[in-house]
DNA sequence: TAATGCAGTTAGAATCATTCTAATTCTAAA
DNA sequence: TTTAGAATTAGAATGATTCTAACTGCATTA
């Protein structure tokens, strides 16, 4: 007889292909997948509540608690990023390339901006020796070109 | 008889010397002054509640609402800065020099880091033409040297 | 197949930070 | 001294997020 397959609920097959690609070990359940797809299809850095609204068109019974659960799992798996721009609701971003956020103080728009090729944030800040950088969160606030033109 | 001095409650004399120096037009009342002094004497980026605790040793009857009011006035006057590092409580900073925040993910410490002399954040991010930068908020997350040594 | 175990999902309650409200006190001009 | 406006206060209200406890569904195990 064949030896029994060891049980390993953390690595199922099937739907979870995207996870293996990115080296993550979160299970991509249908809801997590929908939350991820909605965010990956958005460029406006939606809030949890906005994501709930968008996912509802496909899964009308999903709850806000599940959206938060999915966002937390996806964030700790490194599939998406959490963005804090101001007091109030957090925003989320599926752009994993190194980038920063420009926040227009007039219309509220949040757009991605990408660094010049030679940018190295560790070079420009006088941090004590031995400090290890895990990630940088830069938000640039100002007026977008559309608002500045008015 | 001398002509009556025109009334101008927004620009009183006396306690408010520090304001004139910085070109601000907020009245520096005793509570605002205490909140400012506590923050100026701190390097750890305290929260509103931590500031309340520290101010209470001088003014035992000050309320949290007043601390929030004072912090809002001082922030909009440009005397202090509001810092968002993560979900939850906001933090405040009285260091007005251009700098960024390093946040140790192990011990929670927040330290200031100052830019190299030639640093220009506008140069490194490909923002659309016409965009006007008002301010940048950069948080660097990682492990401080003390924690890294453990 | 039936029992088990565990992760996912859910609604609603609880918590926490912040803002608002309405009453009171203070300050400085008139 | 009177008055107007700002500051201060306690407590209520709000809003975002997290927690709790019950339930669901799938996959393993007997
Ligand atoms: Mn982004
Ligand atoms: Mn600082
Ligand atoms: Zn704009
Ligand atoms: Zn540390």
mmCIF file of C-alpha atoms (C1' of nucleotides) and ligand atoms in Angstrom:
data_model
loop_
_atom_site.group_PDB
_atom_site.id
_atom_site.type_symbol
_atom_site.label_atom_id
_atom_site.label_comp_id
_atom_site.label_asym_id
_atom_site.label_seq_id
_atom_site.Cartn_x
_atom_site.Cartn_y
_atom_site.Cartn_z
ATOM 1 C CA UNK A 1 0.000 0.000 0.000
ATOM 2 C CA UNK A 2 1.178 3.583 -0.510
ATOM 3 C CA UNK A 3 2.274 5.506 2.573
ATOM 4 C CA UNK A 4 -0.303 8.041 3.723
ATOM 5 C CA UNK A 5 0.245 11.515 2.422
ATOM 6 C CA UNK A 6 1.247 13.769 5.326
ATOM 7 C CA UNK A 7 -1.450 16.243 6.123
ATOM 8 C CA UNK A 8 -0.488 19.788 5.387
ATOM 9 C CA UNK A 9 -3.428 22.161 5.279
ATOM 10 C CA UNK A 10 -1.162 25.185 4.797
ATOM 11 C CA UNK A 11 -0.178 24.209 1.259
ATOM 12 C CA UNK A 12 -3.226 23.053 -0.689
ATOM 13 C CA UNK A 13 -3.211 22.835 -4.433
ATOM 14 C CA UNK A 14 -5.666 24.228 -6.967
ATOM 15 C CA UNK A 15 -6.611 27.861 -6.553
ATOM 16 C CA UNK A 16 -3.406 28.806 -4.820
ATOM 17 C CA UNK A 17 -1.095 29.081 -7.809
ATOM 18 C CA UNK A 18 -0.437 32.801 -7.415
ATOM 19 C CA UNK A 19 0.947 32.251 -3.954
ATOM 20 C CA UNK A 20 3.615 29.802 -4.981
ATOM 21 C CA UNK A 21 4.760 32.241 -7.662
ATOM 22 C CA UNK A 22 5.334 34.969 -5.119
ATOM 23 C CA UNK A 23 6.856 32.716 -2.464
ATOM 24 C CA UNK A 24 4.080 33.430 -0.021
ATOM 25 C CA UNK A 25 2.415 30.839 2.166
ATOM 26 C CA UNK A 26 -1.072 32.184 2.573
ATOM 27 C CA UNK A 27 -3.994 30.157 1.233
ATOM 28 C CA UNK A 28 -5.696 32.023 -1.578
ATOM 29 C CA UNK A 29 -9.320 31.249 -0.769
ATOM 30 C CA UNK A 30 -12.026 32.567 -3.103
ATOM 31 C CA UNK A 31 -12.657 35.646 -0.972
ATOM 32 C CA UNK A 32 -8.984 36.434 -0.595
ATOM 33 C CA UNK A 33 -8.620 36.012 -4.310
ATOM 34 C CA UNK A 34 -11.492 38.410 -5.003
ATOM 35 C CA UNK A 35 -10.114 40.993 -2.585
ATOM 36 C CA UNK A 36 -6.720 40.683 -4.210
ATOM 37 C CA UNK A 37 -8.144 40.937 -7.722
ATOM 38 C CA UNK A 38 -10.215 44.002 -6.858
ATOM 39 C CA UNK A 39 -7.171 45.715 -5.397
ATOM 40 C CA UNK A 40 -4.894 44.644 -8.251
ATOM 41 C CA UNK A 41 -7.444 46.124 -10.657
ATOM 42 C CA UNK A 42 -7.542 49.466 -8.818
ATOM 43 C CA UNK A 43 -5.082 52.317 -9.014
ATOM 44 C CA UNK A 44 -6.803 54.574 -6.492
ATOM 45 C CA UNK A 45 -5.653 52.981 -3.220
ATOM 46 C CA UNK A 46 -9.111 52.100 -1.882
ATOM 47 C CA UNK A 47 -10.042 51.824 1.766
ATOM 48 C CA UNK A 48 -11.313 48.596 3.315
ATOM 49 C CA UNK A 49 -14.854 49.837 2.940
ATOM 50 C CA UNK A 50 -14.372 50.765 -0.718
ATOM 51 C CA UNK A 51 -12.919 47.317 -1.331
ATOM 52 C CA UNK A 52 -15.962 45.779 0.352
ATOM 53 C CA UNK A 53 -18.231 47.697 -2.034
ATOM 54 C CA UNK A 54 -16.315 46.523 -5.076
ATOM 55 C CA UNK A 55 -16.091 42.887 -4.002
ATOM 56 C CA UNK A 56 -19.811 42.864 -3.245
ATOM 57 C CA UNK A 57 -20.659 43.053 -6.926
ATOM 58 C CA UNK A 58 -19.172 39.560 -7.268
ATOM 59 C CA UNK A 59 -19.831 38.181 -3.764
ATOM 60 C CA UNK A 60 -22.863 39.998 -2.371
ATOM 61 C CA UNK A 61 -22.682 38.267 1.008
ATOM 62 C CA UNK A 62 -19.075 39.029 1.936
ATOM 63 C CA UNK A 63 -18.745 40.919 5.217
ATOM 64 C CA UNK A 64 -16.532 43.787 6.262
ATOM 65 C CA UNK A 65 -14.888 41.493 8.823
ATOM 66 C CA UNK A 66 -13.891 39.120 6.043
ATOM 67 C CA UNK A 67 -12.512 41.971 3.975
ATOM 68 C CA UNK A 68 -10.364 43.021 6.934
ATOM 69 C CA UNK A 69 -9.288 39.410 7.476
ATOM 70 C CA UNK A 70 -8.372 39.016 3.817
ATOM 71 C CA UNK A 71 -6.489 42.317 3.734
ATOM 72 C CA UNK A 72 -4.538 41.355 6.858
ATOM 73 C CA UNK A 73 -3.603 37.975 5.408
ATOM 74 C CA UNK A 74 -2.614 39.427 2.055
ATOM 75 C CA UNK A 75 -0.599 42.154 3.763
ATOM 76 C CA UNK A 76 1.337 39.814 6.025
ATOM 77 C CA UNK A 77 1.951 37.541 3.044
ATOM 78 C CA UNK A 78 3.494 40.512 1.236
ATOM 79 C CA UNK A 79 0.993 40.379 -1.633
ATOM 80 C CA UNK A 80 -0.333 43.874 -0.973
ATOM 81 C CA UNK A 81 0.741 46.904 1.011
ATOM 82 C CA UNK A 82 -0.951 48.953 3.693
ATOM 83 C CA UNK A 83 -0.673 52.715 3.262
ATOM 84 C CA UNK A 84 -1.224 55.369 5.926
ATOM 85 C CA UNK A 85 -1.625 58.823 4.530
ATOM 86 C CA UNK A 86 -3.647 60.612 7.148
ATOM 87 C CA UNK A 87 -5.819 60.050 10.169
ATOM 88 C CA UNK A 88 -8.845 57.901 9.506
ATOM 89 C CA UNK A 89 -9.164 54.984 7.161
ATOM 90 C CA UNK A 90 -6.132 53.058 5.999
ATOM 91 C CA UNK A 91 -5.643 52.496 2.293
ATOM 92 C CA UNK A 92 -4.264 49.522 0.409
ATOM 93 C CA UNK A 93 -2.032 49.145 -2.617
ATOM 94 C CA UNK A 94 -1.285 46.149 -4.824
ATOM 95 C CA UNK A 95 1.669 47.761 -6.594
ATOM 96 C CA UNK A 96 4.657 45.871 -5.226
ATOM 97 C CA UNK A 97 7.291 47.831 -7.104
ATOM 98 C CA UNK A 98 9.208 50.265 -4.957
ATOM 99 C CA UNK A 99 7.264 53.481 -5.113
ATOM 100 C CA UNK A 100 5.923 56.328 -3.054
ATOM 101 C CA UNK A 101 2.531 57.950 -2.753
ATOM 102 C CA UNK A 102 1.604 61.388 -3.905
ATOM 103 C CA UNK A 103 -1.452 62.707 -2.103
ATOM 104 C CA UNK A 104 -3.271 65.697 -3.560
ATOM 105 C CA UNK A 105 -4.481 67.828 -0.681
ATOM 106 C CA UNK A 106 -7.189 69.424 -2.841
ATOM 107 C CA UNK A 107 -8.934 66.507 -4.560
ATOM 108 C CA UNK A 108 -7.698 63.672 -2.332
ATOM 109 C CA UNK A 109 -6.317 61.630 -5.225
ATOM 110 C CA UNK A 110 -3.459 59.260 -4.388
ATOM 111 C CA UNK A 111 -1.105 58.381 -7.214
ATOM 112 C CA UNK A 112 1.953 56.168 -7.388
ATOM 113 C CA UNK A 113 5.311 57.705 -8.195
ATOM 114 C CA UNK A 114 8.325 55.574 -9.014
ATOM 115 C CA UNK A 115 11.915 56.306 -8.080
ATOM 116 C CA UNK A 116 14.699 57.277 -10.405
ATOM 117 C CA UNK A 117 16.911 54.316 -11.311
ATOM 118 C CA UNK A 118 19.736 55.237 -8.943
ATOM 119 C CA UNK A 119 17.628 56.015 -5.914
ATOM 120 C CA UNK A 120 18.752 54.449 -2.651
ATOM 121 C CA UNK A 121 16.864 55.662 0.412
ATOM 122 C CA UNK A 122 19.521 54.282 2.743
ATOM 123 C CA UNK A 123 22.068 56.707 1.327
ATOM 124 C CA UNK A 124 20.313 59.927 2.092
ATOM 125 C CA UNK A 125 19.417 59.612 5.732
ATOM 126 C CA UNK A 126 21.984 59.690 8.471
ATOM 127 C CA UNK A 127 20.896 56.618 10.367
ATOM 128 C CA UNK A 128 23.015 55.158 13.188
ATOM 129 C CA UNK A 129 25.414 52.404 12.137
ATOM 130 C CA UNK A 130 23.861 48.985 12.558
ATOM 131 C CA UNK A 131 20.349 50.101 11.687
ATOM 132 C CA UNK A 132 18.579 47.679 9.355
ATOM 133 C CA UNK A 133 15.987 49.020 6.933
ATOM 134 C CA UNK A 134 13.031 46.721 6.280
ATOM 135 C CA UNK A 135 10.900 49.096 4.246
ATOM 136 C CA UNK A 136 10.289 52.769 3.678
ATOM 137 C CA UNK A 137 6.936 54.518 3.477
ATOM 138 C CA UNK A 138 7.115 57.872 1.805
ATOM 139 C CA UNK A 139 4.087 60.049 1.229
ATOM 140 C CA UNK A 140 4.430 63.250 -0.754
ATOM 141 C CA UNK A 141 1.637 65.705 -0.153
ATOM 142 C CA UNK A 142 0.812 68.619 -2.384
ATOM 143 C CA UNK A 143 -1.342 69.633 -5.333
ATOM 144 C CA UNK A 144 -1.765 67.423 -8.379
ATOM 145 C CA UNK A 145 -1.304 68.924 -11.828
ATOM 146 C CA UNK A 146 -5.056 68.973 -12.524
ATOM 147 C CA UNK A 147 -5.756 70.870 -9.313
ATOM 148 C CA UNK A 148 -2.777 73.161 -9.769
ATOM 149 C CA UNK A 149 -4.097 74.180 -13.211
ATOM 150 C CA UNK A 150 -7.354 75.506 -11.755
ATOM 151 C CA UNK B 1 -5.762 111.844 25.145
ATOM 152 C CA UNK B 2 -4.062 108.938 23.351
ATOM 153 C CA UNK B 3 -6.029 107.226 20.576
ATOM 154 C CA UNK B 4 -7.497 103.850 21.610
ATOM 155 C CA UNK B 5 -5.423 100.860 20.628
ATOM 156 C CA UNK B 6 -7.353 98.841 18.029
ATOM 157 C CA UNK B 7 -8.546 95.558 19.433
ATOM 158 C CA UNK B 8 -6.887 92.562 17.909
ATOM 159 C CA UNK B 9 -7.413 89.390 19.921
ATOM 160 C CA UNK B 10 -5.435 87.292 17.464
ATOM 161 C CA UNK B 11 -2.170 89.033 18.243
ATOM 162 C CA UNK B 12 -1.851 89.597 21.973
ATOM 163 C CA UNK B 13 1.414 90.498 23.595
ATOM 164 C CA UNK B 14 3.108 88.963 26.619
ATOM 165 C CA UNK B 15 3.362 85.208 26.626
ATOM 166 C CA UNK B 16 3.246 84.908 22.878
ATOM 167 C CA UNK B 17 6.815 85.827 22.044
ATOM 168 C CA UNK B 18 7.700 82.471 20.541
ATOM 169 C CA UNK B 19 4.943 82.832 17.993
ATOM 170 C CA UNK B 20 6.143 86.103 16.554
ATOM 171 C CA UNK B 21 9.584 84.591 16.120
ATOM 172 C CA UNK B 22 8.216 81.798 13.984
ATOM 173 C CA UNK B 23 5.777 83.936 12.014
ATOM 174 C CA UNK B 24 2.806 82.009 13.310
ATOM 175 C CA UNK B 25 -0.437 83.590 14.393
ATOM 176 C CA UNK B 26 -1.690 81.215 17.040
ATOM 177 C CA UNK B 27 -2.091 82.485 20.564
ATOM 178 C CA UNK B 28 0.297 80.728 22.889
ATOM 179 C CA UNK B 29 -1.936 80.239 25.892
ATOM 180 C CA UNK B 30 -0.512 78.609 29.020
ATOM 181 C CA UNK B 31 -1.811 75.168 28.074
ATOM 182 C CA UNK B 32 -0.582 75.440 24.498
ATOM 183 C CA UNK B 33 2.737 76.579 25.829
ATOM 184 C CA UNK B 34 2.959 73.599 28.169
ATOM 185 C CA UNK B 35 2.008 71.160 25.429
ATOM 186 C CA UNK B 36 4.598 72.723 23.165
ATOM 187 C CA UNK B 37 7.283 72.661 25.845
ATOM 188 C CA UNK B 38 6.606 69.025 26.701
ATOM 189 C CA UNK B 39 6.872 68.066 23.063
ATOM 190 C CA UNK B 40 9.943 70.213 22.457
ATOM 191 C CA UNK B 41 11.586 68.487 25.425
ATOM 192 C CA UNK B 42 10.806 65.008 24.087
ATOM 193 C CA UNK B 43 12.646 63.082 21.421
ATOM 194 C CA UNK B 44 10.386 60.034 21.414
ATOM 195 C CA UNK B 45 7.451 61.301 19.361
ATOM 196 C CA UNK B 46 4.782 60.885 22.027
ATOM 197 C CA UNK B 47 1.106 60.274 21.379
ATOM 198 C CA UNK B 48 -1.610 62.680 22.496
ATOM 199 C CA UNK B 49 -2.228 60.537 25.533
ATOM 200 C CA UNK B 50 1.459 60.422 26.462
ATOM 201 C CA UNK B 51 1.600 64.190 26.118
ATOM 202 C CA UNK B 52 -1.414 64.460 28.422
ATOM 203 C CA UNK B 53 0.406 62.398 31.040
ATOM 204 C CA UNK B 54 3.517 64.574 30.861
ATOM 205 C CA UNK B 55 1.645 67.876 30.932
ATOM 206 C CA UNK B 56 -0.401 66.683 33.910
ATOM 207 C CA UNK B 57 2.643 66.861 36.163
ATOM 208 C CA UNK B 58 2.546 70.636 35.695
ATOM 209 C CA UNK B 59 -1.189 71.166 35.089
ATOM 210 C CA UNK B 60 -3.031 68.337 36.828
ATOM 211 C CA UNK B 61 -6.452 69.463 35.590
ATOM 212 C CA UNK B 62 -5.766 69.632 31.862
ATOM 213 C CA UNK B 63 -8.067 67.409 29.824
ATOM 214 C CA UNK B 64 -7.435 65.181 26.829
ATOM 215 C CA UNK B 65 -9.745 67.401 24.763
ATOM 216 C CA UNK B 66 -7.534 70.391 25.526
ATOM 217 C CA UNK B 67 -4.424 68.440 24.592
ATOM 218 C CA UNK B 68 -6.008 67.575 21.242
ATOM 219 C CA UNK B 69 -7.081 71.196 20.777
ATOM 220 C CA UNK B 70 -3.599 72.453 21.590
ATOM 221 C CA UNK B 71 -1.951 69.914 19.292
ATOM 222 C CA UNK B 72 -4.288 70.861 16.451
ATOM 223 C CA UNK B 73 -3.580 74.561 16.907
ATOM 224 C CA UNK B 74 0.164 74.039 17.144
ATOM 225 C CA UNK B 75 0.105 71.772 14.095
ATOM 226 C CA UNK B 76 -1.853 74.159 11.903
ATOM 227 C CA UNK B 77 0.418 76.975 13.058
ATOM 228 C CA UNK B 78 3.393 74.943 11.868
ATOM 229 C CA UNK B 79 5.006 74.829 15.297
ATOM 230 C CA UNK B 80 4.892 71.037 15.507
ATOM 231 C CA UNK B 81 4.314 68.164 13.121
ATOM 232 C CA UNK B 82 1.880 65.296 13.091
ATOM 233 C CA UNK B 83 3.394 61.914 12.290
ATOM 234 C CA UNK B 84 1.544 58.801 11.134
ATOM 235 C CA UNK B 85 3.585 55.656 11.427
ATOM 236 C CA UNK B 86 1.014 52.917 11.778
ATOM 237 C CA UNK B 87 -2.606 52.270 12.590
ATOM 238 C CA UNK B 88 -3.706 53.574 15.937
ATOM 239 C CA UNK B 89 -2.539 56.649 17.736
ATOM 240 C CA UNK B 90 -0.921 59.525 15.910
ATOM 241 C CA UNK B 91 2.402 60.827 17.131
ATOM 242 C CA UNK B 92 3.777 64.345 17.291
ATOM 243 C CA UNK B 93 7.179 65.870 16.654
ATOM 244 C CA UNK B 94 8.606 69.281 17.513
ATOM 245 C CA UNK B 95 11.684 68.921 15.304
ATOM 246 C CA UNK B 96 11.019 71.328 12.445
ATOM 247 C CA UNK B 97 14.169 70.557 10.504
ATOM 248 C CA UNK B 98 13.607 68.447 7.422
ATOM 249 C CA UNK B 99 13.939 64.899 8.584
ATOM 250 C CA UNK B 100 12.384 61.457 8.378
ATOM 251 C CA UNK B 101 11.341 58.928 10.955
ATOM 252 C CA UNK B 102 12.971 55.617 11.613
ATOM 253 C CA UNK B 103 10.635 53.199 13.328
ATOM 254 C CA UNK B 104 12.087 50.120 14.995
ATOM 255 C CA UNK B 105 9.680 47.247 14.476
ATOM 256 C CA UNK B 106 11.066 45.378 17.480
ATOM 257 C CA UNK B 107 11.153 47.937 20.311
ATOM 258 C CA UNK B 108 8.838 50.549 18.784
ATOM 259 C CA UNK B 109 11.345 53.380 19.160
ATOM 260 C CA UNK B 110 10.990 56.272 16.721
ATOM 261 C CA UNK B 111 14.125 58.266 15.971
ATOM 262 C CA UNK B 112 14.803 61.236 13.744
ATOM 263 C CA UNK B 113 17.142 60.907 10.802
ATOM 264 C CA UNK B 114 18.368 63.919 8.873
ATOM 265 C CA UNK B 115 19.002 64.083 5.157
ATOM 266 C CA UNK B 116 22.351 64.401 3.435
ATOM 267 C CA UNK B 117 23.099 67.980 2.406
ATOM 268 C CA UNK B 118 22.262 67.498 -1.257
ATOM 269 C CA UNK B 119 19.018 65.609 -0.787
ATOM 270 C CA UNK B 120 16.055 66.770 -2.852
ATOM 271 C CA UNK B 121 13.002 64.521 -2.660
ATOM 272 C CA UNK B 122 11.498 66.133 -5.743
ATOM 273 C CA UNK B 123 14.347 64.827 -7.881
ATOM 274 C CA UNK B 124 13.942 61.144 -7.225
ATOM 275 C CA UNK B 125 10.293 60.528 -7.910
ATOM 276 C CA UNK B 126 8.802 60.654 -11.347
ATOM 277 C CA UNK B 127 5.865 62.897 -10.619
ATOM 278 C CA UNK B 128 3.715 64.334 -13.418
ATOM 279 C CA UNK B 129 4.741 67.794 -14.624
ATOM 280 C CA UNK B 130 2.852 70.515 -12.787
ATOM 281 C CA UNK B 131 2.670 68.640 -9.510
ATOM 282 C CA UNK B 132 3.398 70.869 -6.528
ATOM 283 C CA UNK B 133 4.992 69.328 -3.445
ATOM 284 C CA UNK B 134 3.859 70.789 -0.131
ATOM 285 C CA UNK B 135 5.596 68.342 2.191
ATOM 286 C CA UNK B 136 6.916 64.808 2.306
ATOM 287 C CA UNK B 137 6.385 62.286 5.078
ATOM 288 C CA UNK B 138 8.897 59.484 4.984
ATOM 289 C CA UNK B 139 8.935 56.685 7.521
ATOM 290 C CA UNK B 140 11.701 54.114 7.445
ATOM 291 C CA UNK B 141 10.833 50.891 9.219
ATOM 292 C CA UNK B 142 13.336 48.316 10.347
ATOM 293 C CA UNK B 143 15.459 47.275 13.302
ATOM 294 C CA UNK B 144 17.396 49.788 15.371
ATOM 295 C CA UNK B 145 21.043 49.136 16.126
ATOM 296 C CA UNK B 146 20.316 48.161 19.737
ATOM 297 C CA UNK B 147 17.743 45.594 18.682
ATOM 298 C CA UNK B 148 19.872 44.339 15.795
ATOM 299 C CA UNK B 149 22.728 43.640 18.217
ATOM 300 C CA UNK B 150 20.589 41.228 20.268
ATOM 301 C "C1'" DT C 1 -19.088 6.584 5.006
ATOM 302 C "C1'" DA C 2 -18.812 8.985 9.494
ATOM 303 C "C1'" DA C 3 -16.278 11.496 12.722
ATOM 304 C "C1'" DT C 4 -12.898 14.913 13.467
ATOM 305 C "C1'" DG C 5 -10.292 19.006 13.195
ATOM 306 C "C1'" DC C 6 -9.176 23.191 11.525
ATOM 307 C "C1'" DA C 7 -9.252 27.291 8.746
ATOM 308 C "C1'" DG C 8 -12.494 30.519 6.870
ATOM 309 C "C1'" DT C 9 -16.523 33.307 7.319
ATOM 310 C "C1'" DT C 10 -19.917 35.952 9.570
ATOM 311 C "C1'" DA C 11 -22.745 39.398 12.426
ATOM 312 C "C1'" DG C 12 -22.541 41.948 15.928
ATOM 313 C "C1'" DA C 13 -20.267 43.585 20.123
ATOM 314 C "C1'" DA C 14 -16.366 45.835 21.980
ATOM 315 C "C1'" DT C 15 -12.564 48.803 21.864
ATOM 316 C "C1'" DC C 16 -9.888 52.635 20.804
ATOM 317 C "C1'" DA C 17 -8.665 57.129 18.899
ATOM 318 C "C1'" DT C 18 -10.485 61.181 17.676
ATOM 319 C "C1'" DT C 19 -13.960 64.754 17.086
ATOM 320 C "C1'" DC C 20 -18.010 67.106 18.510
ATOM 321 C "C1'" DT C 21 -21.201 69.544 21.748
ATOM 322 C "C1'" DA C 22 -22.624 72.425 25.074
ATOM 323 C "C1'" DA C 23 -21.603 74.606 29.229
ATOM 324 C "C1'" DT C 24 -18.253 77.199 31.743
ATOM 325 C "C1'" DT C 25 -14.173 80.110 32.533
ATOM 326 C "C1'" DC C 26 -10.808 83.309 31.167
ATOM 327 C "C1'" DT C 27 -8.837 87.470 28.970
ATOM 328 C "C1'" DA C 28 -8.527 91.767 27.246
ATOM 329 C "C1'" DA C 29 -10.953 95.533 24.975
ATOM 330 C "C1'" DA C 30 -14.412 98.994 25.506
ATOM 331 C "C1'" DT D 1 -17.515 96.997 34.965
ATOM 332 C "C1'" DT D 2 -19.379 95.038 30.991
ATOM 333 C "C1'" DT D 3 -18.865 92.464 27.033
ATOM 334 C "C1'" DA D 4 -17.219 89.594 23.220
ATOM 335 C "C1'" DG D 5 -14.609 86.195 21.815
ATOM 336 C "C1'" DA D 6 -11.543 82.491 22.609
ATOM 337 C "C1'" DA D 7 -10.033 78.695 25.603
ATOM 338 C "C1'" DT D 8 -11.117 74.945 28.391
ATOM 339 C "C1'" DT D 9 -13.671 71.167 30.020
ATOM 340 C "C1'" DA D 10 -16.370 66.697 30.665
ATOM 341 C "C1'" DG D 11 -18.733 63.765 28.506
ATOM 342 C "C1'" DA D 12 -21.195 62.160 24.397
ATOM 343 C "C1'" DA D 13 -20.845 60.817 19.704
ATOM 344 C "C1'" DT D 14 -18.537 59.082 15.825
ATOM 345 C "C1'" DG D 15 -15.815 56.198 13.011
ATOM 346 C "C1'" DA D 16 -12.334 52.715 12.104
ATOM 347 C "C1'" DT D 17 -10.637 48.597 13.473
ATOM 348 C "C1'" DT D 18 -10.409 44.471 16.236
ATOM 349 C "C1'" DC D 19 -12.475 40.917 18.905
ATOM 350 C "C1'" DT D 20 -15.778 37.135 20.004
ATOM 351 C "C1'" DA D 21 -18.411 33.394 19.438
ATOM 352 C "C1'" DA D 22 -21.071 30.733 16.467
ATOM 353 C "C1'" DC D 23 -21.353 28.530 12.212
ATOM 354 C "C1'" DT D 24 -19.747 26.468 7.543
ATOM 355 C "C1'" DG D 25 -17.294 23.659 4.615
ATOM 356 C "C1'" DC D 26 -13.476 21.025 3.229
ATOM 357 C "C1'" DA D 27 -9.984 17.492 3.842
ATOM 358 C "C1'" DT D 28 -8.003 13.981 6.738
ATOM 359 C "C1'" DT D 29 -8.557 10.034 9.391
ATOM 360 C "C1'" DA D 30 -10.782 5.959 11.256
HETATM 361 MN MN1 LIG E 1 0.729 52.669 -4.280
HETATM 362 MN MN1 LIG E 2 10.619 63.648 14.201
HETATM 363 ZN ZN1 LIG E 3 -5.843 67.099 -7.118
HETATM 364 ZN ZN1 LIG E 4 14.676 48.725 18.492
#
